[in-house]
CSV table of C-alpha atoms and ligand atoms in Angstrom, one decimal:
chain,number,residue,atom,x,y,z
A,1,UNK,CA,95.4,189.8,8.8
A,2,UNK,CA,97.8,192.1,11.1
A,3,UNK,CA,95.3,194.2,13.5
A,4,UNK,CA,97.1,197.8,15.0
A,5,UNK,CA,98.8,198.6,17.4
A,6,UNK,CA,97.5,198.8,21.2
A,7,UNK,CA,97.9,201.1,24.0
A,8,UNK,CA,97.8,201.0,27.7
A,9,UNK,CA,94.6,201.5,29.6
A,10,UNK,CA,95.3,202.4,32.6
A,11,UNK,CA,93.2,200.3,35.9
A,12,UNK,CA,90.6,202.6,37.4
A,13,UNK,CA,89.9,202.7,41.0
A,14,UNK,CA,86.1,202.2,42.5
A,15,UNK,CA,83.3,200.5,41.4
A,16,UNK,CA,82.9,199.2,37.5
A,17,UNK,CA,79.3,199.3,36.4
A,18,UNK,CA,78.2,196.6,34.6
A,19,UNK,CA,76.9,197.5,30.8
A,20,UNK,CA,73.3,197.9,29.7
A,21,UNK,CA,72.8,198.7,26.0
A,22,UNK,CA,69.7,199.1,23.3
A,23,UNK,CA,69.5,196.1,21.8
A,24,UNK,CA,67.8,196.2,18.2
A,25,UNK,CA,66.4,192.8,18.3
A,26,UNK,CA,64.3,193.2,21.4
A,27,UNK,CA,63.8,196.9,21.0
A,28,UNK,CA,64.5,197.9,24.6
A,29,UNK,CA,67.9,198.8,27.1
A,30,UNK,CA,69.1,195.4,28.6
A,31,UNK,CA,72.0,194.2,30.3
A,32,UNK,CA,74.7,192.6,28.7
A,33,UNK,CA,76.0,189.1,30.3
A,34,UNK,CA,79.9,188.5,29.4
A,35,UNK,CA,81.2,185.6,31.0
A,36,UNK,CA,84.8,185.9,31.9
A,37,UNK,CA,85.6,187.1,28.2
A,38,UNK,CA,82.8,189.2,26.4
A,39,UNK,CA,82.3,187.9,22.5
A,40,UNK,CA,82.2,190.7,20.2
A,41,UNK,CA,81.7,191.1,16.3
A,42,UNK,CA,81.7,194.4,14.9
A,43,UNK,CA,81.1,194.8,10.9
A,44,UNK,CA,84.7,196.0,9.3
A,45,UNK,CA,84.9,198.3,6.0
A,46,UNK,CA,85.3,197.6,2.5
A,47,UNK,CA,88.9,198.8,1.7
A,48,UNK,CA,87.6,200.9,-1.3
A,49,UNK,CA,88.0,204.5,0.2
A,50,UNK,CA,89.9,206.1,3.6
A,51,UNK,CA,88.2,205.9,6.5
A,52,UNK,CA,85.5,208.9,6.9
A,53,UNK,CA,83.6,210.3,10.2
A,54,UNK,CA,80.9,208.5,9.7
A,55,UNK,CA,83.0,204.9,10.2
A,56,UNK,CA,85.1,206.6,13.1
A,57,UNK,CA,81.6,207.0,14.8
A,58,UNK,CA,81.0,203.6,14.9
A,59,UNK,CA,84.4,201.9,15.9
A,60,UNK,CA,84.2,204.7,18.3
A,61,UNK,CA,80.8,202.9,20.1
A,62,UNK,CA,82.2,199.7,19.8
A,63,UNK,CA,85.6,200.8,21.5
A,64,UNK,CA,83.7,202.2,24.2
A,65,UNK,CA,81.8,199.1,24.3
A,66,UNK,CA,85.5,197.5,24.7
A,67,UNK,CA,86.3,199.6,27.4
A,68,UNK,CA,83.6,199.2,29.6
A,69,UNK,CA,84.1,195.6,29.6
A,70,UNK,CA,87.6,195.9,30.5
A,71,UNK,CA,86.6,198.2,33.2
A,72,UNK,CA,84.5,195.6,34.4
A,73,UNK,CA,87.7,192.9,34.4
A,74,UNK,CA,86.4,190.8,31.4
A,75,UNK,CA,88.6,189.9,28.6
A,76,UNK,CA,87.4,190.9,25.6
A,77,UNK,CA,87.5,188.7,22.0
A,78,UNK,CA,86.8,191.4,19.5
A,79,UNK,CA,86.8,189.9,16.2
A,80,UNK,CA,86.7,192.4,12.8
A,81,UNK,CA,86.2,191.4,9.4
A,82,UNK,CA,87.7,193.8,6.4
A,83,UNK,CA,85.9,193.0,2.9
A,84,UNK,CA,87.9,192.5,0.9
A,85,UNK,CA,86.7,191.3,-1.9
A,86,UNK,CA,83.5,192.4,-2.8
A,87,UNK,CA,81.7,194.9,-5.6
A,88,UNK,CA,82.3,197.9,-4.4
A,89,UNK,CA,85.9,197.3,-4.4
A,90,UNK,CA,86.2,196.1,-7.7
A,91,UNK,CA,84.2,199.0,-9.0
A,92,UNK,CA,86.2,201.1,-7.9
A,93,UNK,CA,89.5,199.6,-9.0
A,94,UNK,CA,87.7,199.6,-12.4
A,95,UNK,CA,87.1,202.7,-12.0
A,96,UNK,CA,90.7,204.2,-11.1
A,97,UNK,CA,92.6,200.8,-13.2
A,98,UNK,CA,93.5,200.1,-10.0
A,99,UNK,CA,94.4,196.8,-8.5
A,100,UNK,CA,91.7,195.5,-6.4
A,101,UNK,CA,94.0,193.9,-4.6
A,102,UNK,CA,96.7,196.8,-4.5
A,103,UNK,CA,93.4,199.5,-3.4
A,104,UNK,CA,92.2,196.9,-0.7
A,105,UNK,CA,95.9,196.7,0.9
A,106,UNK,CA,96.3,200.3,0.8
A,107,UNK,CA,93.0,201.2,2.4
A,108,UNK,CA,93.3,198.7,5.3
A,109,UNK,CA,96.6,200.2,6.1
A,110,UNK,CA,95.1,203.8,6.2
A,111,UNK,CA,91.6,202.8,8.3
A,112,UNK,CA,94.7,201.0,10.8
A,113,UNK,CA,96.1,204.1,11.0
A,114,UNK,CA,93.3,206.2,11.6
A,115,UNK,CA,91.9,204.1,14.3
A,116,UNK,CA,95.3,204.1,16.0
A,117,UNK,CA,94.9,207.9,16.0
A,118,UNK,CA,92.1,207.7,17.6
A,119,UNK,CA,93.1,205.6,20.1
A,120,UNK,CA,90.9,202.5,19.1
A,121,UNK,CA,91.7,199.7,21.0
A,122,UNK,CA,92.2,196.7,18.3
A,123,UNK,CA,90.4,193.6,17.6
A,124,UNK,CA,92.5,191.0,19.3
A,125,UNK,CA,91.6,189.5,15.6
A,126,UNK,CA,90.8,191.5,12.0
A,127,UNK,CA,89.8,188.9,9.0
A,128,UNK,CA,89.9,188.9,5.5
A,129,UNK,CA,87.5,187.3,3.6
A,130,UNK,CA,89.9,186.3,1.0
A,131,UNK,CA,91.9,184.6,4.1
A,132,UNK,CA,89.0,182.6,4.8
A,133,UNK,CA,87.1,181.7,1.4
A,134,UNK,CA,87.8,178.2,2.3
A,135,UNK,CA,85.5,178.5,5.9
A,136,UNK,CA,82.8,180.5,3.8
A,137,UNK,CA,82.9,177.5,1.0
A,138,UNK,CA,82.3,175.2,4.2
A,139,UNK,CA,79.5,177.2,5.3
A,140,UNK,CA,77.6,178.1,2.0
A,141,UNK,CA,78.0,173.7,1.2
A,142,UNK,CA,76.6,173.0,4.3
A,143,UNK,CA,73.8,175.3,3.9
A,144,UNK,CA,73.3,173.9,0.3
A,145,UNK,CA,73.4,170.2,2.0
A,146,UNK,CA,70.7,171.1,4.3
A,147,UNK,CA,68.8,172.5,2.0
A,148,UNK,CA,69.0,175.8,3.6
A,149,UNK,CA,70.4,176.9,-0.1
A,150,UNK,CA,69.9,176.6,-4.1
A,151,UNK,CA,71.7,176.9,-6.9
A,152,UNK,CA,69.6,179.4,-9.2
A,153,UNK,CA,67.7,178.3,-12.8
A,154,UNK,CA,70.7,179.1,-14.6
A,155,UNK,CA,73.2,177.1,-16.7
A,156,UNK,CA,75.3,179.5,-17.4
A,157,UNK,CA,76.1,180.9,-14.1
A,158,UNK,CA,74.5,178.6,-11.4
A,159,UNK,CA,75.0,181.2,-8.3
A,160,UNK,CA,74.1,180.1,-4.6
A,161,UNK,CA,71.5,181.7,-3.0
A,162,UNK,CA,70.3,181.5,0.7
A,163,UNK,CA,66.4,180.8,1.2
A,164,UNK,CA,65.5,183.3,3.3
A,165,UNK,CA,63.2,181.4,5.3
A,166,UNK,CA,65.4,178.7,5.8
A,167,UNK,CA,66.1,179.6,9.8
A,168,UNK,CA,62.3,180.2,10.3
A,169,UNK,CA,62.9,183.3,12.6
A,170,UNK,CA,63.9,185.9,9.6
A,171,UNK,CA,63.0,189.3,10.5
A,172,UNK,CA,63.4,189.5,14.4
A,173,UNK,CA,66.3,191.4,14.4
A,174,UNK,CA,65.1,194.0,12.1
A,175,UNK,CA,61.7,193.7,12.5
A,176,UNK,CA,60.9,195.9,9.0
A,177,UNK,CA,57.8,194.8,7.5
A,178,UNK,CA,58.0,193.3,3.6
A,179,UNK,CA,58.0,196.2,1.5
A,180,UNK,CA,60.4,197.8,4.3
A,181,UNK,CA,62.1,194.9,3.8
A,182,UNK,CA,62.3,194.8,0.0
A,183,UNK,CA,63.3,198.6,-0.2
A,184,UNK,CA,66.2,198.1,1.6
A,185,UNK,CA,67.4,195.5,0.5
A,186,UNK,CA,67.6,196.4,-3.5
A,187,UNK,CA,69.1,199.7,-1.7
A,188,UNK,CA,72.2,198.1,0.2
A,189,UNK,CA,73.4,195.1,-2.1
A,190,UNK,CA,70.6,193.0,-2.8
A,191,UNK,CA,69.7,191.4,-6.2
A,192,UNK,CA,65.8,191.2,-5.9
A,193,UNK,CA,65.8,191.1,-9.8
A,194,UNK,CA,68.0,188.2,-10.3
A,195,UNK,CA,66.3,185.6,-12.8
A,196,UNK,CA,65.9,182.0,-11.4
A,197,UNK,CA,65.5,183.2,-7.2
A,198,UNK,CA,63.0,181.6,-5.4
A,199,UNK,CA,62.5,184.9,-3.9
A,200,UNK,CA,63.2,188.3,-4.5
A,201,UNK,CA,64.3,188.6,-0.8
A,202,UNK,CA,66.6,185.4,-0.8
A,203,UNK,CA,70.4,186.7,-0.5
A,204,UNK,CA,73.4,185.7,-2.4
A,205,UNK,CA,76.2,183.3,-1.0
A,206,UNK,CA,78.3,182.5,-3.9
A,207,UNK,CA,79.0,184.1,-7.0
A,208,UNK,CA,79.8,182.0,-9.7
A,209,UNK,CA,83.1,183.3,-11.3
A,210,UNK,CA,82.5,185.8,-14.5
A,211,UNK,CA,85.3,186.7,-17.1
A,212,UNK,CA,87.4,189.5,-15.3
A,213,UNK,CA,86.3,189.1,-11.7
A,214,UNK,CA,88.2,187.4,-8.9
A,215,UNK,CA,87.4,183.7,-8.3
A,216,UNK,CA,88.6,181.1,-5.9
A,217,UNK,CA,88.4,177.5,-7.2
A,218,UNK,CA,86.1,174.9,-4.7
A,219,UNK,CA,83.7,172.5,-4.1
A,220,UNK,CA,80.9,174.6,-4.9
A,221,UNK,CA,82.4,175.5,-8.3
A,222,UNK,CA,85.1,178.6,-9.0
A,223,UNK,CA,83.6,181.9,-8.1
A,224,UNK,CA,83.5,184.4,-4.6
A,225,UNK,CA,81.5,184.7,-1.5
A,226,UNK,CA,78.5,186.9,-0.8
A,227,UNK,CA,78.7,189.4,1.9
A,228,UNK,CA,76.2,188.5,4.4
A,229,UNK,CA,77.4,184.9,4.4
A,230,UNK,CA,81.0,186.6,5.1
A,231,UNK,CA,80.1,187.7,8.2
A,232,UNK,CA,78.5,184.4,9.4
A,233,UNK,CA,81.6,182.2,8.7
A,234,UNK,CA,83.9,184.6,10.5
A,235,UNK,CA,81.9,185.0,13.3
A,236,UNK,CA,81.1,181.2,14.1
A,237,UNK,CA,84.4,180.4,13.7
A,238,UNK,CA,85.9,182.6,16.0
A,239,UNK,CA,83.3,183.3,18.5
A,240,UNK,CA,80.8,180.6,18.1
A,241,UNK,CA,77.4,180.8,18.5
A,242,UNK,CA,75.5,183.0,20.8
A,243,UNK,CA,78.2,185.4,21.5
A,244,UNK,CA,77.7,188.4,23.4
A,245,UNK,CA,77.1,191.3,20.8
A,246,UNK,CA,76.9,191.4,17.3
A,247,UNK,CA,78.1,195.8,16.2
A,248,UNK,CA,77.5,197.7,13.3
A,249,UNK,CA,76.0,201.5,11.6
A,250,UNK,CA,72.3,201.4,11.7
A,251,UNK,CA,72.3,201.2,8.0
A,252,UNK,CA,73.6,197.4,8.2
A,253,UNK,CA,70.3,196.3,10.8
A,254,UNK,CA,69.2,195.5,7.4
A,255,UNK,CA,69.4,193.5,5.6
A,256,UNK,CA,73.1,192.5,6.7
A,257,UNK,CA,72.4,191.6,10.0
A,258,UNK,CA,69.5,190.1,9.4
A,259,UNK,CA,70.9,187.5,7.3
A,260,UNK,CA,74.5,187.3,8.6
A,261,UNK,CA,71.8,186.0,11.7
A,262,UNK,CA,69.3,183.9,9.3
A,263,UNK,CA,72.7,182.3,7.5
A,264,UNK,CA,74.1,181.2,10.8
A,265,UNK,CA,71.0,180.4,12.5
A,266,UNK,CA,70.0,177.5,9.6
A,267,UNK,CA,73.6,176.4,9.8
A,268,UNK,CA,73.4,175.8,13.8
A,269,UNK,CA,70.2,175.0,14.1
A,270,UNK,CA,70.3,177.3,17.1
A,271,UNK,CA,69.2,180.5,18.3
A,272,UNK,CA,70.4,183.4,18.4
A,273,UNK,CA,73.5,184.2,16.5
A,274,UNK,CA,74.3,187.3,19.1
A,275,UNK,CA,72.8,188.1,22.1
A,276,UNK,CA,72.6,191.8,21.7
A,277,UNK,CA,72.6,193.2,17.6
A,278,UNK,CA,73.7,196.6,18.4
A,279,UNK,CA,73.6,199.6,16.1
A,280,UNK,CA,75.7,203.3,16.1
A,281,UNK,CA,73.6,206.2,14.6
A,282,UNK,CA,74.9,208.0,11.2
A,283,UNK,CA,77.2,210.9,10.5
A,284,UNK,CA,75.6,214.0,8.5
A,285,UNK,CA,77.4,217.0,7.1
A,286,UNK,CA,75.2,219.6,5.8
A,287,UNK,CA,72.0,217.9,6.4
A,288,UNK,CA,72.6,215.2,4.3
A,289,UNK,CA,73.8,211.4,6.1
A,290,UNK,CA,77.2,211.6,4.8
A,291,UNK,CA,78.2,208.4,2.1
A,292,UNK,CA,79.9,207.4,-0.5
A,293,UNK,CA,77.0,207.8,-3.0
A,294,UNK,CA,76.7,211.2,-2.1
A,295,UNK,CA,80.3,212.6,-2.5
A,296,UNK,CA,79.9,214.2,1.4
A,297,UNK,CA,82.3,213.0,2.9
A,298,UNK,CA,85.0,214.3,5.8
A,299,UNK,CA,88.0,211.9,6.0
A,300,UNK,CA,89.7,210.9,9.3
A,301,UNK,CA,93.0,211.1,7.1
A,302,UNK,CA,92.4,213.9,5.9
A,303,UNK,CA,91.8,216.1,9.3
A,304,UNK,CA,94.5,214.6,10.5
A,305,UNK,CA,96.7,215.5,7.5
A,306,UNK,CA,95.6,219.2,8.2
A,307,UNK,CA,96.8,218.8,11.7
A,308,UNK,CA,93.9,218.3,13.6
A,309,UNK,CA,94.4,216.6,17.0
A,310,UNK,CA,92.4,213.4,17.1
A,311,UNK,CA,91.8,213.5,21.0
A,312,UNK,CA,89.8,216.2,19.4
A,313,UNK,CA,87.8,214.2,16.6
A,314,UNK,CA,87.0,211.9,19.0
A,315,UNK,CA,85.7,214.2,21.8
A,316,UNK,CA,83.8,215.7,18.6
A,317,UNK,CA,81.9,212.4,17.6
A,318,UNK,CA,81.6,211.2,21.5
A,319,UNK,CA,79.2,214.6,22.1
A,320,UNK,CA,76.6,213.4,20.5
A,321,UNK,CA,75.3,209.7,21.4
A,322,UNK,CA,76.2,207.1,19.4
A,323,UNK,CA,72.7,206.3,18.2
A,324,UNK,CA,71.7,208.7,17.0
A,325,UNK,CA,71.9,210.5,13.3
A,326,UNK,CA,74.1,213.6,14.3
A,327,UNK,CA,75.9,215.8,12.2
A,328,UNK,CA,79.5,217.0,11.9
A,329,UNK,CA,80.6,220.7,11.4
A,330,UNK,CA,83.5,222.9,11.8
A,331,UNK,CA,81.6,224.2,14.9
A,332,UNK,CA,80.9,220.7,16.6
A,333,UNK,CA,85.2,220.4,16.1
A,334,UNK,CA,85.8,224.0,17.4
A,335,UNK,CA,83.9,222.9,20.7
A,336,UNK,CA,85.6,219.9,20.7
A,337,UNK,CA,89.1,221.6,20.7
A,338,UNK,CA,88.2,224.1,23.8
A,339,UNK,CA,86.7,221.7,25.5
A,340,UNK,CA,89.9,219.3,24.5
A,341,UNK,CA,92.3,221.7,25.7
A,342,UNK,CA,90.1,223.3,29.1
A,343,UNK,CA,90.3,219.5,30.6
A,344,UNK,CA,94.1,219.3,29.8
A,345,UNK,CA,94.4,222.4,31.5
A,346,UNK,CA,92.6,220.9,34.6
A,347,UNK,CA,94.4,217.5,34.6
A,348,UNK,CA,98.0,219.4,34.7
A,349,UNK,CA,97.0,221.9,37.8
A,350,UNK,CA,98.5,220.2,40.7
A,351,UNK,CA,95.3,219.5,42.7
A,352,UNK,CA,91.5,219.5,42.5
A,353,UNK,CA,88.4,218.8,44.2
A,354,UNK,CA,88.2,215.1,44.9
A,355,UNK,CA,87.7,213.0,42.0
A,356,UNK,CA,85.8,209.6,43.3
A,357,UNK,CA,82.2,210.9,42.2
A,358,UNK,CA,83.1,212.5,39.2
A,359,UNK,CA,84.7,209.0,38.3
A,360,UNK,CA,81.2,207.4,39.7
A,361,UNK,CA,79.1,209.6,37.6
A,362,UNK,CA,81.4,209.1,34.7
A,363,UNK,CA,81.0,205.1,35.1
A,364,UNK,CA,76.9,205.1,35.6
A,365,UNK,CA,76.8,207.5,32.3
A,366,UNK,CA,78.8,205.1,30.2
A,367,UNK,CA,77.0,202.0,31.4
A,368,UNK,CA,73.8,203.6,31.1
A,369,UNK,CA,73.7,202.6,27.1
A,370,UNK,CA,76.7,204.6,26.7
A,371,UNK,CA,75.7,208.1,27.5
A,372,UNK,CA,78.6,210.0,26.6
A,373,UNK,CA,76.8,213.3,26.3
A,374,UNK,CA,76.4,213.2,30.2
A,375,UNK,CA,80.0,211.4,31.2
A,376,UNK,CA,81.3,214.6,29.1
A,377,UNK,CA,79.3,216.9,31.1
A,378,UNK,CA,80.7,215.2,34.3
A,379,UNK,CA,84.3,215.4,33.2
A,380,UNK,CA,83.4,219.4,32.7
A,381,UNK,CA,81.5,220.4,35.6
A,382,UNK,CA,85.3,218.6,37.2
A,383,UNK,CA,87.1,220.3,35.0
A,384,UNK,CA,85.2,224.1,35.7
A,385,UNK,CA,86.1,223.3,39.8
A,386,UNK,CA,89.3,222.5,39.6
A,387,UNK,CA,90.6,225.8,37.3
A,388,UNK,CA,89.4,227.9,40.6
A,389,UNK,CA,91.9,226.5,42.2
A,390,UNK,CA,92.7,224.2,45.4
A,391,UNK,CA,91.3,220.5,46.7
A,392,UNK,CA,93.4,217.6,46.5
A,393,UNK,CA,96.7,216.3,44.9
A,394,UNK,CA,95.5,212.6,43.6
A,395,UNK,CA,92.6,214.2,41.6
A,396,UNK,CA,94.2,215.7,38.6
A,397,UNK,CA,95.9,211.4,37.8
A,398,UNK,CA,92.5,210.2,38.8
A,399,UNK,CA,90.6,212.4,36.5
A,400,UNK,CA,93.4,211.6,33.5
A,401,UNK,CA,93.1,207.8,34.4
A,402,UNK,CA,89.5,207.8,34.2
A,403,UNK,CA,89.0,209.5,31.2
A,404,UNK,CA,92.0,207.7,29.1
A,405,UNK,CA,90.6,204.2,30.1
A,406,UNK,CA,86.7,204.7,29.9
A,407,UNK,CA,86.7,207.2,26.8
A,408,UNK,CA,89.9,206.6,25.5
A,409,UNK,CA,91.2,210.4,25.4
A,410,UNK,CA,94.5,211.2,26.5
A,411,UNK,CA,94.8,214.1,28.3
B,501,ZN,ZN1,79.3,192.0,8.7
């Protein structure tokens, strides 16, 4: 499906530092190691509702991802999925007699929007999964050929189900325990009820069609895909296997990256899916993680409809690192907007004290498992120098460079 629209990043002068990030699978800070162009999957929304702070946060840490790899001269193939199709979609059509399809459309167009306010560079490609129900039906049939998959102990509605243990490594991503395990995933999607499993923990991959719901006819009988299984397809068949970094909110370590790396791991036969499974913190608002179950949430769309600069959201969410749980407030925006607006002031003075460390500091902060807390406290202690006064004419550009290309403000 069409992406957004791009902008400019300008080319930085100095030294690019390569990028080190936490990688949830092995638990620790390790380098990242693109080739000439860095594969990256990050998880995309369900269309059911606008795009809230707690999304922005994480295409935020994935953008900056982005941007540190063009800073280092790789290419970058950024691939995005959009769900849409999927339960919480048609629920909430239901819910409003809305057209899933018609509701899907509409939110995709308002998250594009939003992340071109905030300056997210696109995916070079976002996918459907209803453009590619034909690659999922490949997958889930060759999973079900290898025995990787069964049909569950029902005549009625013979669904597809993924053996969990099928890949033999399920779990290292996570690393939860069972009943960790089992918690989360009857929390986030799962169906460890659903008569004729093998196991409570094995994860649907196609939905046999039911009276009302969407269906696409193929050779594993009419019906729709599971999410995990989604993921998989689109990934492997844009990226391949073994790509660079597999992105998402914490809340999808499990179990949708687990099995989005279990379902393409039995398929391949090889190991691992991504090389670094990478996970951005959540967004709270009055000390609750803000989500749709709980009604708390503050719309990008919505700020911006009450005129709020997004330079300024996305200073806001880049205070706090991205992993961890941090909450929004009117205060957190405030600061944002002086700080915002005392760094525009800077850049448009007609000199300042030379720019090359702040620009070095700026680089080993954001490589440094993207510290943006410290990059914004070197752009500051810039900023504070040059309102005195005096120093040199190229700094002010450099400063603006710098901070448009490596945290994607425009000053
Ligand atoms: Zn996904």
């Amino acid at each position: 499906m069409q992406t957004w629209s791009t902008t400019e990043v300008p080319k930085v002068p100095g030294v690019p530092r390569p990028l080190r990030l936490y990688d949830t699978a092995a638990a620790e800070i390790r380098p990242l190691a693109p080739g000439r162009t860095a594969g990256m999957y990050v998880c995309g929304i369900t269309p059911y509702d606008a795009t809230h702070l707690g999304h922005a946060a994480t295409y935020l840490a994935f953008d900056l991802v982005h941007r540190q790899w063009l800073d280092n001269g790789h290419q970058v193939h950024y691939v995005q999925n959009v769900t849409d199709v999927d339960d919480p979609l048609l629920e909430r059509a239901a819910r409003d007699r809305d057209d899933w399809v018609v509701l899907g459309m509409r939110e995709t167009a308002l998250f594009r929007e939003d992340m071109e306010a905030l300056r997210v560079l696109p995916p070079r490609e976002l996918v459907g999964a209803v453009e590619t129900v034909p690659e999922i039906v490949e997958a889930v049939s060759k999973l079900l050929a290898g025995g990787a998959a069964y049909r569950v102990d029902d005549a009625t509605y013979p669904d597809v189900y993924f053996d969990h243990t099928a890949s033999g490594r399920f779990g290292y991503e996570s690393h939860y325990d069972e009943p960790t395990m089992a918690r989360l995933f009857a929390e986030r999607g799962g169906d460890p009820h659903r008569e004729g499993k093998r196991h409570p923990l094995d994860a649907l991959l196609w939905r046999m069609a039911r009276p009302g719901e969407p269906s696409w006819e193929s050779e594993l009988g009419a019906g729709r895909p599971g999410w995990h299984v989604e993921c998989t397809a689109i990934a492997l068949g844009r990226l391949g296997d073994g790509f660079d970094l597999q992105g998402g909110g914490s809340d999808l370590v499990f179990p949708h990256h687990e099995y989005s790396a279990a379902h393409a791991e039995a398929l391949t036969g090889r190991h691992p899916f991504a090389r670094h499974y990478v996970h951005a913190g959540m967004i709270g608002l009055d000390g609750e993680k803000m989500s749709k179950s709980r009604g708390n949430l503050v719309f990008v769309s919505r700020l911006r409809a009450d005129r709020v600069d997004p330079a300024a959201i996305r200073l806001a969410l880049l205070s706090g690192h991205y992993r961890t749980d941090r909450p929004w407030s009117d205060d957190l925006l405030g600061a944002a907007s002086a700080r915002l607006a005392r760094w525009r002031e800077a850049v448009a003075r007609p000199a300042g004290p030379d720019a090359a460390d702040t620009v070095a500091r700026l680089r080993d902060h954001l490589s440094d498992d993207l510290d943006t807390p410290a990059a914004l406290t070197a752009v500051d202690a810039w900023s504070g120098q040059a309102l005195t006064g005096g120093g040199v004419q190229s700094a002010p550009g450099l400063v603006r460079d710098a901070v448009d290309a490596l945290l994607g403000i425009r000053l």
